[in-house]
């Protein structure tokens, strides 16, 4: 029995060694957003340079990988105005953990293939966790966005808090106003791939240049395609 146990452990260790020493290029097939990057190094320790000007590096954590039966690593992402780090765990899904640092909204929007125009906003992330598994999007953590200008408009200081609710997530955005923090947007992700934006009257003035007396609800299907519902 012990011989079989040792053989099994040795087999897992050997497979892990082969995977860890494999070229980092193979990660392009498994990690979203990495296909356009210039990747060097190995799965164990590598570097990815993205066309948008962001550079990522990672180091595999063998003990966490073995104890959690996953591919676990520590990573960091650097840009001209961004610097944040965290951990990642890849199994049947992807989980990004303990994300902390400062993110430039402009750099992040380019990385996400979006363009908000000229934008000098930055967000300080605190203990952010993102889990993508079985169509569920679970996002937890906090962000503070300093006041500035984005897409030609003045933006006050924003507080962003996200919490998982069952197998969905809800993001609450509050703005610094004359009467204290006011809710401006509530974003909900569900397990069917829908994203629902509920914009308060204060948010309509701030983001949509509209004056309303009730909430504005915008619903999108998978990949932010407009929903028919």
mmCIF file with all atom_site columns, C-alpha atoms in Angstrom:
data_model
loop_
_atom_site.group_PDB
_atom_site.id
_atom_site.type_symbol
_atom_site.label_atom_id
_atom_site.label_alt_id
_atom_site.label_comp_id
_atom_site.label_asym_id
_atom_site.label_entity_id
_atom_site.label_seq_id
_atom_site.pdbx_PDB_ins_code
_atom_site.Cartn_x
_atom_site.Cartn_y
_atom_site.Cartn_z
_atom_site.occupancy
_atom_site.B_iso_or_equiv
_atom_site.pdbx_formal_charge
_atom_site.auth_seq_id
_atom_site.auth_comp_id
_atom_site.auth_asym_id
_atom_site.auth_atom_id
_atom_site.pdbx_PDB_model_num
ATOM 1   C CA . UNK A 1 1   ? 0.000   0.000  0.000   1.00 0.00 ? 1   UNK A CA 1
ATOM 2   C CA . UNK A 1 2   ? 2.790   2.417  0.915   1.00 0.00 ? 2   UNK A CA 1
ATOM 3   C CA . UNK A 1 3   ? 4.616   1.491  -2.276  1.00 0.00 ? 3   UNK A CA 1
ATOM 4   C CA . UNK A 1 4   ? 1.537   2.417  -4.313  1.00 0.00 ? 4   UNK A CA 1
ATOM 5   C CA . UNK A 1 5   ? 1.166   5.691  -2.406  1.00 0.00 ? 5   UNK A CA 1
ATOM 6   C CA . UNK A 1 6   ? 4.801   6.647  -3.002  1.00 0.00 ? 6   UNK A CA 1
ATOM 7   C CA . UNK A 1 7   ? 4.480   5.723  -6.670  1.00 0.00 ? 7   UNK A CA 1
ATOM 8   C CA . UNK A 1 8   ? 1.399   7.918  -6.994  1.00 0.00 ? 8   UNK A CA 1
ATOM 9   C CA . UNK A 1 9   ? 3.099   10.881 -5.315  1.00 0.00 ? 9   UNK A CA 1
ATOM 10  C CA . UNK A 1 10  ? 6.184   10.391 -7.487  1.00 0.00 ? 10  UNK A CA 1
ATOM 11  C CA . UNK A 1 11  ? 4.003   10.290 -10.595 1.00 0.00 ? 11  UNK A CA 1
ATOM 12  C CA . UNK A 1 12  ? 2.227   13.526 -9.658  1.00 0.00 ? 12  UNK A CA 1
ATOM 13  C CA . UNK A 1 13  ? 5.554   15.211 -8.861  1.00 0.00 ? 13  UNK A CA 1
ATOM 14  C CA . UNK A 1 14  ? 7.028   14.101 -12.206 1.00 0.00 ? 14  UNK A CA 1
ATOM 15  C CA . UNK A 1 15  ? 3.992   15.342 -14.134 1.00 0.00 ? 15  UNK A CA 1
ATOM 16  C CA . UNK A 1 16  ? 4.141   18.651 -12.259 1.00 0.00 ? 16  UNK A CA 1
ATOM 17  C CA . UNK A 1 17  ? 7.844   19.002 -13.103 1.00 0.00 ? 17  UNK A CA 1
ATOM 18  C CA . UNK A 1 18  ? 7.186   18.397 -16.806 1.00 0.00 ? 18  UNK A CA 1
ATOM 19  C CA . UNK A 1 19  ? 4.371   20.944 -16.791 1.00 0.00 ? 19  UNK A CA 1
ATOM 20  C CA . UNK A 1 20  ? 6.365   23.535 -14.863 1.00 0.00 ? 20  UNK A CA 1
ATOM 21  C CA . UNK A 1 21  ? 9.333   23.348 -17.226 1.00 0.00 ? 21  UNK A CA 1
ATOM 22  C CA . UNK A 1 22  ? 7.137   23.543 -20.341 1.00 0.00 ? 22  UNK A CA 1
ATOM 23  C CA . UNK A 1 23  ? 7.428   26.778 -22.376 1.00 0.00 ? 23  UNK A CA 1
ATOM 24  C CA . UNK A 1 24  ? 5.177   29.606 -21.216 1.00 0.00 ? 24  UNK A CA 1
ATOM 25  C CA . UNK A 1 25  ? 3.648   29.803 -24.703 1.00 0.00 ? 25  UNK A CA 1
ATOM 26  C CA . UNK A 1 26  ? 1.277   26.934 -23.857 1.00 0.00 ? 26  UNK A CA 1
ATOM 27  C CA . UNK A 1 27  ? -0.493  29.214 -21.360 1.00 0.00 ? 27  UNK A CA 1
ATOM 28  C CA . UNK A 1 28  ? -1.966  31.161 -24.284 1.00 0.00 ? 28  UNK A CA 1
ATOM 29  C CA . UNK A 1 29  ? -4.378  28.283 -24.829 1.00 0.00 ? 29  UNK A CA 1
ATOM 30  C CA . UNK A 1 30  ? -5.665  28.385 -21.243 1.00 0.00 ? 30  UNK A CA 1
ATOM 31  C CA . UNK A 1 31  ? -5.376  31.945 -19.899 1.00 0.00 ? 31  UNK A CA 1
ATOM 32  C CA . UNK A 1 32  ? -7.893  34.498 -21.245 1.00 0.00 ? 32  UNK A CA 1
ATOM 33  C CA . UNK A 1 33  ? -6.349  37.708 -22.562 1.00 0.00 ? 33  UNK A CA 1
ATOM 34  C CA . UNK A 1 34  ? -2.866  36.259 -23.070 1.00 0.00 ? 34  UNK A CA 1
ATOM 35  C CA . UNK A 1 35  ? -3.146  35.254 -26.739 1.00 0.00 ? 35  UNK A CA 1
ATOM 36  C CA . UNK A 1 36  ? -1.934  38.626 -28.038 1.00 0.00 ? 36  UNK A CA 1
ATOM 37  C CA . UNK A 1 37  ? 0.958   38.865 -25.577 1.00 0.00 ? 37  UNK A CA 1
ATOM 38  C CA . UNK A 1 38  ? 4.647   38.292 -26.266 1.00 0.00 ? 38  UNK A CA 1
ATOM 39  C CA . UNK A 1 39  ? 5.391   35.468 -23.808 1.00 0.00 ? 39  UNK A CA 1
ATOM 40  C CA . UNK A 1 40  ? 8.774   34.179 -22.653 1.00 0.00 ? 40  UNK A CA 1
ATOM 41  C CA . UNK A 1 41  ? 10.081  31.862 -19.958 1.00 0.00 ? 41  UNK A CA 1
ATOM 42  C CA . UNK A 1 42  ? 8.363   28.745 -18.685 1.00 0.00 ? 42  UNK A CA 1
ATOM 43  C CA . UNK A 1 43  ? 5.121   27.789 -16.989 1.00 0.00 ? 43  UNK A CA 1
ATOM 44  C CA . UNK A 1 44  ? 7.132   27.830 -13.751 1.00 0.00 ? 44  UNK A CA 1
ATOM 45  C CA . UNK A 1 45  ? 8.445   31.380 -14.151 1.00 0.00 ? 45  UNK A CA 1
ATOM 46  C CA . UNK A 1 46  ? 7.691   33.651 -17.069 1.00 0.00 ? 46  UNK A CA 1
ATOM 47  C CA . UNK A 1 47  ? 6.928   37.091 -18.449 1.00 0.00 ? 47  UNK A CA 1
ATOM 48  C CA . UNK A 1 48  ? 4.169   38.359 -20.753 1.00 0.00 ? 48  UNK A CA 1
ATOM 49  C CA . UNK A 1 49  ? 4.353   41.716 -22.559 1.00 0.00 ? 49  UNK A CA 1
ATOM 50  C CA . UNK A 1 50  ? 0.973   42.938 -23.796 1.00 0.00 ? 50  UNK A CA 1
ATOM 51  C CA . UNK A 1 51  ? 0.497   45.260 -26.804 1.00 0.00 ? 51  UNK A CA 1
ATOM 52  C CA . UNK A 1 52  ? -1.357  47.707 -24.544 1.00 0.00 ? 52  UNK A CA 1
ATOM 53  C CA . UNK A 1 53  ? 1.869   48.428 -22.627 1.00 0.00 ? 53  UNK A CA 1
ATOM 54  C CA . UNK A 1 54  ? 1.260   46.216 -19.594 1.00 0.00 ? 54  UNK A CA 1
ATOM 55  C CA . UNK A 1 55  ? 3.862   43.681 -18.468 1.00 0.00 ? 55  UNK A CA 1
ATOM 56  C CA . UNK A 1 56  ? 3.059   40.627 -16.360 1.00 0.00 ? 56  UNK A CA 1
ATOM 57  C CA . UNK A 1 57  ? 5.318   38.176 -14.585 1.00 0.00 ? 57  UNK A CA 1
ATOM 58  C CA . UNK A 1 58  ? 4.506   35.075 -12.560 1.00 0.00 ? 58  UNK A CA 1
ATOM 59  C CA . UNK A 1 59  ? 6.112   32.359 -10.464 1.00 0.00 ? 59  UNK A CA 1
ATOM 60  C CA . UNK A 1 60  ? 4.501   28.987 -9.927  1.00 0.00 ? 60  UNK A CA 1
ATOM 61  C CA . UNK A 1 61  ? 3.798   27.926 -6.344  1.00 0.00 ? 61  UNK A CA 1
ATOM 62  C CA . UNK A 1 62  ? 4.476   24.165 -6.253  1.00 0.00 ? 62  UNK A CA 1
ATOM 63  C CA . UNK A 1 63  ? 3.196   23.564 -2.722  1.00 0.00 ? 63  UNK A CA 1
ATOM 64  C CA . UNK A 1 64  ? -0.109  25.375 -3.314  1.00 0.00 ? 64  UNK A CA 1
ATOM 65  C CA . UNK A 1 65  ? -0.452  23.611 -6.660  1.00 0.00 ? 65  UNK A CA 1
ATOM 66  C CA . UNK A 1 66  ? -0.088  20.171 -5.072  1.00 0.00 ? 66  UNK A CA 1
ATOM 67  C CA . UNK A 1 67  ? -2.228  20.822 -1.993  1.00 0.00 ? 67  UNK A CA 1
ATOM 68  C CA . UNK A 1 68  ? -5.075  22.388 -4.005  1.00 0.00 ? 68  UNK A CA 1
ATOM 69  C CA . UNK A 1 69  ? -4.791  20.088 -7.072  1.00 0.00 ? 69  UNK A CA 1
ATOM 70  C CA . UNK A 1 70  ? -4.524  23.150 -9.310  1.00 0.00 ? 70  UNK A CA 1
ATOM 71  C CA . UNK A 1 71  ? -2.032  25.341 -11.113 1.00 0.00 ? 71  UNK A CA 1
ATOM 72  C CA . UNK A 1 72  ? -1.297  28.060 -8.528  1.00 0.00 ? 72  UNK A CA 1
ATOM 73  C CA . UNK A 1 73  ? 1.021   31.017 -9.010  1.00 0.00 ? 73  UNK A CA 1
ATOM 74  C CA . UNK A 1 74  ? 1.917   34.462 -7.720  1.00 0.00 ? 74  UNK A CA 1
ATOM 75  C CA . UNK A 1 75  ? 1.749   37.245 -10.323 1.00 0.00 ? 75  UNK A CA 1
ATOM 76  C CA . UNK A 1 76  ? 2.308   40.961 -10.776 1.00 0.00 ? 76  UNK A CA 1
ATOM 77  C CA . UNK A 1 77  ? 1.165   43.378 -13.483 1.00 0.00 ? 77  UNK A CA 1
ATOM 78  C CA . UNK A 1 78  ? 2.972   46.648 -14.210 1.00 0.00 ? 78  UNK A CA 1
ATOM 79  C CA . UNK A 1 79  ? 2.180   49.535 -16.532 1.00 0.00 ? 79  UNK A CA 1
ATOM 80  C CA . UNK A 1 80  ? 3.064   53.181 -16.891 1.00 0.00 ? 80  UNK A CA 1
ATOM 81  C CA . UNK A 1 81  ? 0.517   54.168 -14.224 1.00 0.00 ? 81  UNK A CA 1
ATOM 82  C CA . UNK A 1 82  ? -0.496  50.762 -12.853 1.00 0.00 ? 82  UNK A CA 1
ATOM 83  C CA . UNK A 1 83  ? 1.084   48.415 -10.342 1.00 0.00 ? 83  UNK A CA 1
ATOM 84  C CA . UNK A 1 84  ? -0.833  45.560 -8.755  1.00 0.00 ? 84  UNK A CA 1
ATOM 85  C CA . UNK A 1 85  ? -0.305  41.930 -7.802  1.00 0.00 ? 85  UNK A CA 1
ATOM 86  C CA . UNK A 1 86  ? -2.106  38.855 -6.557  1.00 0.00 ? 86  UNK A CA 1
ATOM 87  C CA . UNK A 1 87  ? -2.413  35.092 -6.841  1.00 0.00 ? 87  UNK A CA 1
ATOM 88  C CA . UNK A 1 88  ? -4.075  32.856 -9.411  1.00 0.00 ? 88  UNK A CA 1
ATOM 89  C CA . UNK A 1 89  ? -5.431  29.325 -9.275  1.00 0.00 ? 89  UNK A CA 1
ATOM 90  C CA . UNK A 1 90  ? -6.431  27.382 -12.394 1.00 0.00 ? 90  UNK A CA 1
ATOM 91  C CA . UNK A 1 91  ? -8.520  24.198 -12.127 1.00 0.00 ? 91  UNK A CA 1
ATOM 92  C CA . UNK A 1 92  ? -11.768 23.553 -13.991 1.00 0.00 ? 92  UNK A CA 1
ATOM 93  C CA . UNK A 1 93  ? -12.173 27.322 -13.792 1.00 0.00 ? 93  UNK A CA 1
ATOM 94  C CA . UNK A 1 94  ? -10.048 30.343 -12.938 1.00 0.00 ? 94  UNK A CA 1
ATOM 95  C CA . UNK A 1 95  ? -9.701  32.133 -9.628  1.00 0.00 ? 95  UNK A CA 1
ATOM 96  C CA . UNK A 1 96  ? -7.757  35.374 -9.060  1.00 0.00 ? 96  UNK A CA 1
ATOM 97  C CA . UNK A 1 97  ? -7.088  36.052 -5.388  1.00 0.00 ? 97  UNK A CA 1
ATOM 98  C CA . UNK A 1 98  ? -5.704  38.727 -3.042  1.00 0.00 ? 98  UNK A CA 1
ATOM 99  C CA . UNK A 1 99  ? -5.416  41.439 -5.699  1.00 0.00 ? 99  UNK A CA 1
ATOM 100 C CA . UNK A 1 100 ? -4.005  44.683 -4.291  1.00 0.00 ? 100 UNK A CA 1
ATOM 101 C CA . UNK A 1 101 ? -2.457  47.774 -5.857  1.00 0.00 ? 101 UNK A CA 1
ATOM 102 C CA . UNK A 1 102 ? -3.217  50.727 -8.103  1.00 0.00 ? 102 UNK A CA 1
ATOM 103 C CA . UNK A 1 103 ? -4.818  50.453 -11.547 1.00 0.00 ? 103 UNK A CA 1
ATOM 104 C CA . UNK A 1 104 ? -5.011  53.144 -14.217 1.00 0.00 ? 104 UNK A CA 1
ATOM 105 C CA . UNK A 1 105 ? -8.522  53.079 -15.720 1.00 0.00 ? 105 UNK A CA 1
ATOM 106 C CA . UNK A 1 106 ? -7.131  54.108 -19.122 1.00 0.00 ? 106 UNK A CA 1
ATOM 107 C CA . UNK A 1 107 ? -4.573  51.288 -19.159 1.00 0.00 ? 107 UNK A CA 1
ATOM 108 C CA . UNK A 1 108 ? -7.102  48.738 -17.961 1.00 0.00 ? 108 UNK A CA 1
ATOM 109 C CA . UNK A 1 109 ? -9.669  49.810 -20.585 1.00 0.00 ? 109 UNK A CA 1
ATOM 110 C CA . UNK A 1 110 ? -7.135  49.349 -23.379 1.00 0.00 ? 110 UNK A CA 1
ATOM 111 C CA . UNK A 1 111 ? -6.227  45.948 -21.949 1.00 0.00 ? 111 UNK A CA 1
ATOM 112 C CA . UNK A 1 112 ? -9.917  45.009 -21.998 1.00 0.00 ? 112 UNK A CA 1
ATOM 113 C CA . UNK A 1 113 ? -10.229 46.201 -25.612 1.00 0.00 ? 113 UNK A CA 1
ATOM 114 C CA . UNK A 1 114 ? -12.365 49.192 -24.624 1.00 0.00 ? 114 UNK A CA 1
ATOM 115 C CA . UNK A 1 115 ? -11.724 52.907 -25.055 1.00 0.00 ? 115 UNK A CA 1
ATOM 116 C CA . UNK A 1 116 ? -13.093 55.573 -22.717 1.00 0.00 ? 116 UNK A CA 1
ATOM 117 C CA . UNK A 1 117 ? -11.105 58.340 -24.411 1.00 0.00 ? 117 UNK A CA 1
ATOM 118 C CA . UNK A 1 118 ? -8.838  60.575 -22.345 1.00 0.00 ? 118 UNK A CA 1
ATOM 119 C CA . UNK A 1 119 ? -9.099  59.367 -18.747 1.00 0.00 ? 119 UNK A CA 1
ATOM 120 C CA . UNK A 1 120 ? -6.884  60.209 -15.776 1.00 0.00 ? 120 UNK A CA 1
ATOM 121 C CA . UNK A 1 121 ? -8.762  58.121 -13.187 1.00 0.00 ? 121 UNK A CA 1
ATOM 122 C CA . UNK A 1 122 ? -7.022  55.468 -11.119 1.00 0.00 ? 122 UNK A CA 1
ATOM 123 C CA . UNK A 1 123 ? -8.390  52.875 -8.697  1.00 0.00 ? 123 UNK A CA 1
ATOM 124 C CA . UNK A 1 124 ? -6.813  51.487 -5.542  1.00 0.00 ? 124 UNK A CA 1
ATOM 125 C CA . UNK A 1 125 ? -7.788  47.821 -5.239  1.00 0.00 ? 125 UNK A CA 1
ATOM 126 C CA . UNK A 1 126 ? -8.079  46.048 -1.901  1.00 0.00 ? 126 UNK A CA 1
ATOM 127 C CA . UNK A 1 127 ? -8.391  42.266 -1.392  1.00 0.00 ? 127 UNK A CA 1
ATOM 128 C CA . UNK A 1 128 ? -10.142 41.651 -4.719  1.00 0.00 ? 128 UNK A CA 1
ATOM 129 C CA . UNK A 1 129 ? -11.160 38.085 -5.615  1.00 0.00 ? 129 UNK A CA 1
ATOM 130 C CA . UNK A 1 130 ? -12.562 36.986 -8.978  1.00 0.00 ? 130 UNK A CA 1
ATOM 131 C CA . UNK A 1 131 ? -13.809 33.461 -9.622  1.00 0.00 ? 131 UNK A CA 1
ATOM 132 C CA . UNK A 1 132 ? -14.973 32.168 -13.024 1.00 0.00 ? 132 UNK A CA 1
ATOM 133 C CA . UNK A 1 133 ? -16.410 28.669 -12.871 1.00 0.00 ? 133 UNK A CA 1
ATOM 134 C CA . UNK A 1 134 ? -19.444 26.855 -14.315 1.00 0.00 ? 134 UNK A CA 1
ATOM 135 C CA . UNK A 1 135 ? -20.881 30.089 -15.799 1.00 0.00 ? 135 UNK A CA 1
ATOM 136 C CA . UNK A 1 136 ? -20.766 31.771 -12.378 1.00 0.00 ? 136 UNK A CA 1
ATOM 137 C CA . UNK A 1 137 ? -18.963 35.109 -11.994 1.00 0.00 ? 137 UNK A CA 1
ATOM 138 C CA . UNK A 1 138 ? -18.076 35.768 -8.351  1.00 0.00 ? 138 UNK A CA 1
ATOM 139 C CA . UNK A 1 139 ? -16.417 39.095 -7.618  1.00 0.00 ? 139 UNK A CA 1
ATOM 140 C CA . UNK A 1 140 ? -15.526 40.267 -4.135  1.00 0.00 ? 140 UNK A CA 1
ATOM 141 C CA . UNK A 1 141 ? -13.468 43.217 -2.903  1.00 0.00 ? 141 UNK A CA 1
ATOM 142 C CA . UNK A 1 142 ? -13.205 46.984 -2.745  1.00 0.00 ? 142 UNK A CA 1
ATOM 143 C CA . UNK A 1 143 ? -11.846 49.795 -4.890  1.00 0.00 ? 143 UNK A CA 1
ATOM 144 C CA . UNK A 1 144 ? -11.441 53.530 -4.330  1.00 0.00 ? 144 UNK A CA 1
ATOM 145 C CA . UNK A 1 145 ? -11.406 55.676 -7.485  1.00 0.00 ? 145 UNK A CA 1
ATOM 146 C CA . UNK A 1 146 ? -10.007 59.173 -7.038  1.00 0.00 ? 146 UNK A CA 1
ATOM 147 C CA . UNK A 1 147 ? -11.721 62.184 -8.592  1.00 0.00 ? 147 UNK A CA 1
ATOM 148 C CA . UNK A 1 148 ? -10.608 63.286 -12.039 1.00 0.00 ? 148 UNK A CA 1
ATOM 149 C CA . UNK A 1 149 ? -11.763 63.529 -15.655 1.00 0.00 ? 149 UNK A CA 1
ATOM 150 C CA . UNK A 1 150 ? -12.764 60.726 -17.990 1.00 0.00 ? 150 UNK A CA 1
ATOM 151 C CA . UNK A 1 151 ? -14.349 60.852 -21.458 1.00 0.00 ? 151 UNK A CA 1
ATOM 152 C CA . UNK A 1 152 ? -14.671 64.617 -21.225 1.00 0.00 ? 152 UNK A CA 1
ATOM 153 C CA . UNK A 1 153 ? -16.540 64.756 -17.919 1.00 0.00 ? 153 UNK A CA 1
ATOM 154 C CA . UNK A 1 154 ? -15.644 65.446 -14.293 1.00 0.00 ? 154 UNK A CA 1
ATOM 155 C CA . UNK A 1 155 ? -15.928 62.362 -12.086 1.00 0.00 ? 155 UNK A CA 1
ATOM 156 C CA . UNK A 1 156 ? -16.120 62.624 -8.294  1.00 0.00 ? 156 UNK A CA 1
ATOM 157 C CA . UNK A 1 157 ? -14.441 60.194 -5.920  1.00 0.00 ? 157 UNK A CA 1
ATOM 158 C CA . UNK A 1 158 ? -16.101 56.785 -6.233  1.00 0.00 ? 158 UNK A CA 1
ATOM 159 C CA . UNK A 1 159 ? -16.330 53.889 -3.786  1.00 0.00 ? 159 UNK A CA 1
ATOM 160 C CA . UNK A 1 160 ? -16.822 50.452 -5.320  1.00 0.00 ? 160 UNK A CA 1
ATOM 161 C CA . UNK A 1 161 ? -17.777 47.401 -3.258  1.00 0.00 ? 161 UNK A CA 1
ATOM 162 C CA . UNK A 1 162 ? -18.512 43.986 -4.746  1.00 0.00 ? 162 UNK A CA 1
ATOM 163 C CA . UNK A 1 163 ? -20.026 41.002 -2.943  1.00 0.00 ? 163 UNK A CA 1
ATOM 164 C CA . UNK A 1 164 ? -20.984 37.507 -4.151  1.00 0.00 ? 164 UNK A CA 1
ATOM 165 C CA . UNK A 1 165 ? -24.668 36.656 -3.719  1.00 0.00 ? 165 UNK A CA 1
ATOM 166 C CA . UNK A 1 166 ? -25.168 32.930 -4.184  1.00 0.00 ? 166 UNK A CA 1
ATOM 167 C CA . UNK A 1 167 ? -23.659 32.147 -7.588  1.00 0.00 ? 167 UNK A CA 1
ATOM 168 C CA . UNK A 1 168 ? -23.991 35.760 -8.772  1.00 0.00 ? 168 UNK A CA 1
ATOM 169 C CA . UNK A 1 169 ? -22.218 39.009 -7.883  1.00 0.00 ? 169 UNK A CA 1
ATOM 170 C CA . UNK A 1 170 ? -23.393 42.528 -7.132  1.00 0.00 ? 170 UNK A CA 1
ATOM 171 C CA . UNK A 1 171 ? -21.230 45.640 -7.483  1.00 0.00 ? 171 UNK A CA 1
ATOM 172 C CA . UNK A 1 172 ? -22.320 48.814 -5.697  1.00 0.00 ? 172 UNK A CA 1
ATOM 173 C CA . UNK A 1 173 ? -20.835 52.161 -6.785  1.00 0.00 ? 173 UNK A CA 1
ATOM 174 C CA . UNK A 1 174 ? -21.219 55.234 -4.561  1.00 0.00 ? 174 UNK A CA 1
ATOM 175 C CA . UNK A 1 175 ? -20.121 58.782 -5.380  1.00 0.00 ? 175 UNK A CA 1
ATOM 176 C CA . UNK A 1 176 ? -18.869 61.455 -3.014  1.00 0.00 ? 176 UNK A CA 1
ATOM 177 C CA . UNK A 1 177 ? -21.515 64.181 -2.944  1.00 0.00 ? 177 UNK A CA 1
ATOM 178 C CA . UNK A 1 178 ? -22.626 67.221 -0.984  1.00 0.00 ? 178 UNK A CA 1
ATOM 179 C CA . UNK A 1 179 ? -24.847 65.071 1.249   1.00 0.00 ? 179 UNK A CA 1
ATOM 180 C CA . UNK A 1 180 ? -22.314 62.266 1.652   1.00 0.00 ? 180 UNK A CA 1
ATOM 181 C CA . UNK A 1 181 ? -21.903 59.089 -0.387  1.00 0.00 ? 181 UNK A CA 1
ATOM 182 C CA . UNK A 1 182 ? -24.755 58.530 -2.841  1.00 0.00 ? 182 UNK A CA 1
ATOM 183 C CA . UNK A 1 183 ? -25.441 55.285 -4.725  1.00 0.00 ? 183 UNK A CA 1
ATOM 184 C CA . UNK A 1 184 ? -25.033 55.888 -8.462  1.00 0.00 ? 184 UNK A CA 1
ATOM 185 C CA . UNK A 1 185 ? -24.804 52.432 -10.055 1.00 0.00 ? 185 UNK A CA 1
ATOM 186 C CA . UNK A 1 186 ? -25.583 48.866 -9.036  1.00 0.00 ? 186 UNK A CA 1
ATOM 187 C CA . UNK A 1 187 ? -24.235 46.110 -11.324 1.00 0.00 ? 187 UNK A CA 1
ATOM 188 C CA . UNK A 1 188 ? -25.379 42.474 -11.132 1.00 0.00 ? 188 UNK A CA 1
ATOM 189 C CA . UNK A 1 189 ? -23.857 39.460 -12.902 1.00 0.00 ? 189 UNK A CA 1
ATOM 190 C CA . UNK A 1 190 ? -25.980 36.306 -13.083 1.00 0.00 ? 190 UNK A CA 1
ATOM 191 C CA . UNK A 1 191 ? -25.221 32.684 -13.955 1.00 0.00 ? 191 UNK A CA 1
ATOM 192 C CA . UNK A 1 192 ? -26.826 32.971 -17.413 1.00 0.00 ? 192 UNK A CA 1
ATOM 193 C CA . UNK A 1 193 ? -24.229 35.516 -18.541 1.00 0.00 ? 193 UNK A CA 1
ATOM 194 C CA . UNK A 1 194 ? -26.487 38.547 -18.149 1.00 0.00 ? 194 UNK A CA 1
ATOM 195 C CA . UNK A 1 195 ? -25.249 41.842 -16.754 1.00 0.00 ? 195 UNK A CA 1
ATOM 196 C CA . UNK A 1 196 ? -27.757 44.321 -15.334 1.00 0.00 ? 196 UNK A CA 1
ATOM 197 C CA . UNK A 1 197 ? -26.867 47.979 -14.672 1.00 0.00 ? 197 UNK A CA 1
ATOM 198 C CA . UNK A 1 198 ? -29.256 49.827 -12.382 1.00 0.00 ? 198 UNK A CA 1
ATOM 199 C CA . UNK A 1 199 ? -28.447 53.545 -12.602 1.00 0.00 ? 199 UNK A CA 1
ATOM 200 C CA . UNK A 1 200 ? -29.931 55.810 -9.931  1.00 0.00 ? 200 UNK A CA 1
ATOM 201 C CA . UNK A 1 201 ? -31.196 59.336 -10.732 1.00 0.00 ? 201 UNK A CA 1
ATOM 202 C CA . UNK A 1 202 ? -27.892 60.692 -9.365  1.00 0.00 ? 202 UNK A CA 1
ATOM 203 C CA . UNK A 1 203 ? -26.006 58.249 -11.602 1.00 0.00 ? 203 UNK A CA 1
ATOM 204 C CA . UNK A 1 204 ? -28.058 59.274 -14.629 1.00 0.00 ? 204 UNK A CA 1
ATOM 205 C CA . UNK A 1 205 ? -26.951 62.880 -14.180 1.00 0.00 ? 205 UNK A CA 1
ATOM 206 C CA . UNK A 1 206 ? -23.336 61.844 -13.646 1.00 0.00 ? 206 UNK A CA 1
ATOM 207 C CA . UNK A 1 207 ? -22.915 59.194 -16.344 1.00 0.00 ? 207 UNK A CA 1
ATOM 208 C CA . UNK A 1 208 ? -25.796 59.580 -18.829 1.00 0.00 ? 208 UNK A CA 1
ATOM 209 C CA . UNK A 1 209 ? -26.357 63.364 -18.821 1.00 0.00 ? 209 UNK A CA 1
ATOM 210 C CA . UNK A 1 210 ? -30.021 62.703 -18.070 1.00 0.00 ? 210 UNK A CA 1
ATOM 211 C CA . UNK A 1 211 ? -32.320 64.002 -15.341 1.00 0.00 ? 211 UNK A CA 1
ATOM 212 C CA . UNK A 1 212 ? -34.745 61.326 -14.115 1.00 0.00 ? 212 UNK A CA 1
ATOM 213 C CA . UNK A 1 213 ? -36.862 60.652 -11.048 1.00 0.00 ? 213 UNK A CA 1
ATOM 214 C CA . UNK A 1 214 ? -36.488 56.865 -11.186 1.00 0.00 ? 214 UNK A CA 1
ATOM 215 C CA . UNK A 1 215 ? -33.799 54.258 -11.793 1.00 0.00 ? 215 UNK A CA 1
ATOM 216 C CA . UNK A 1 216 ? -32.617 53.474 -15.325 1.00 0.00 ? 216 UNK A CA 1
ATOM 217 C CA . UNK A 1 217 ? -32.112 49.737 -15.944 1.00 0.00 ? 217 UNK A CA 1
ATOM 218 C CA . UNK A 1 218 ? -29.774 48.547 -18.699 1.00 0.00 ? 218 UNK A CA 1
ATOM 219 C CA . UNK A 1 219 ? -29.620 44.810 -19.319 1.00 0.00 ? 219 UNK A CA 1
ATOM 220 C CA . UNK A 1 220 ? -27.043 43.021 -21.479 1.00 0.00 ? 220 UNK A CA 1
ATOM 221 C CA . UNK A 1 221 ? -26.717 39.395 -22.466 1.00 0.00 ? 221 UNK A CA 1
ATOM 222 C CA . UNK A 1 222 ? -23.515 37.323 -22.681 1.00 0.00 ? 222 UNK A CA 1
ATOM 223 C CA . UNK A 1 223 ? -20.440 39.300 -23.742 1.00 0.00 ? 223 UNK A CA 1
ATOM 224 C CA . UNK A 1 224 ? -22.370 42.561 -23.231 1.00 0.00 ? 224 UNK A CA 1
ATOM 225 C CA . UNK A 1 225 ? -24.686 42.006 -26.193 1.00 0.00 ? 225 UNK A CA 1
ATOM 226 C CA . UNK A 1 226 ? -28.041 43.780 -25.669 1.00 0.00 ? 226 UNK A CA 1
ATOM 227 C CA . UNK A 1 227 ? -30.615 41.436 -24.167 1.00 0.00 ? 227 UNK A CA 1
ATOM 228 C CA . UNK A 1 228 ? -34.048 40.869 -25.732 1.00 0.00 ? 228 UNK A CA 1
ATOM 229 C CA . UNK A 1 229 ? -35.679 40.516 -22.345 1.00 0.00 ? 229 UNK A CA 1
#
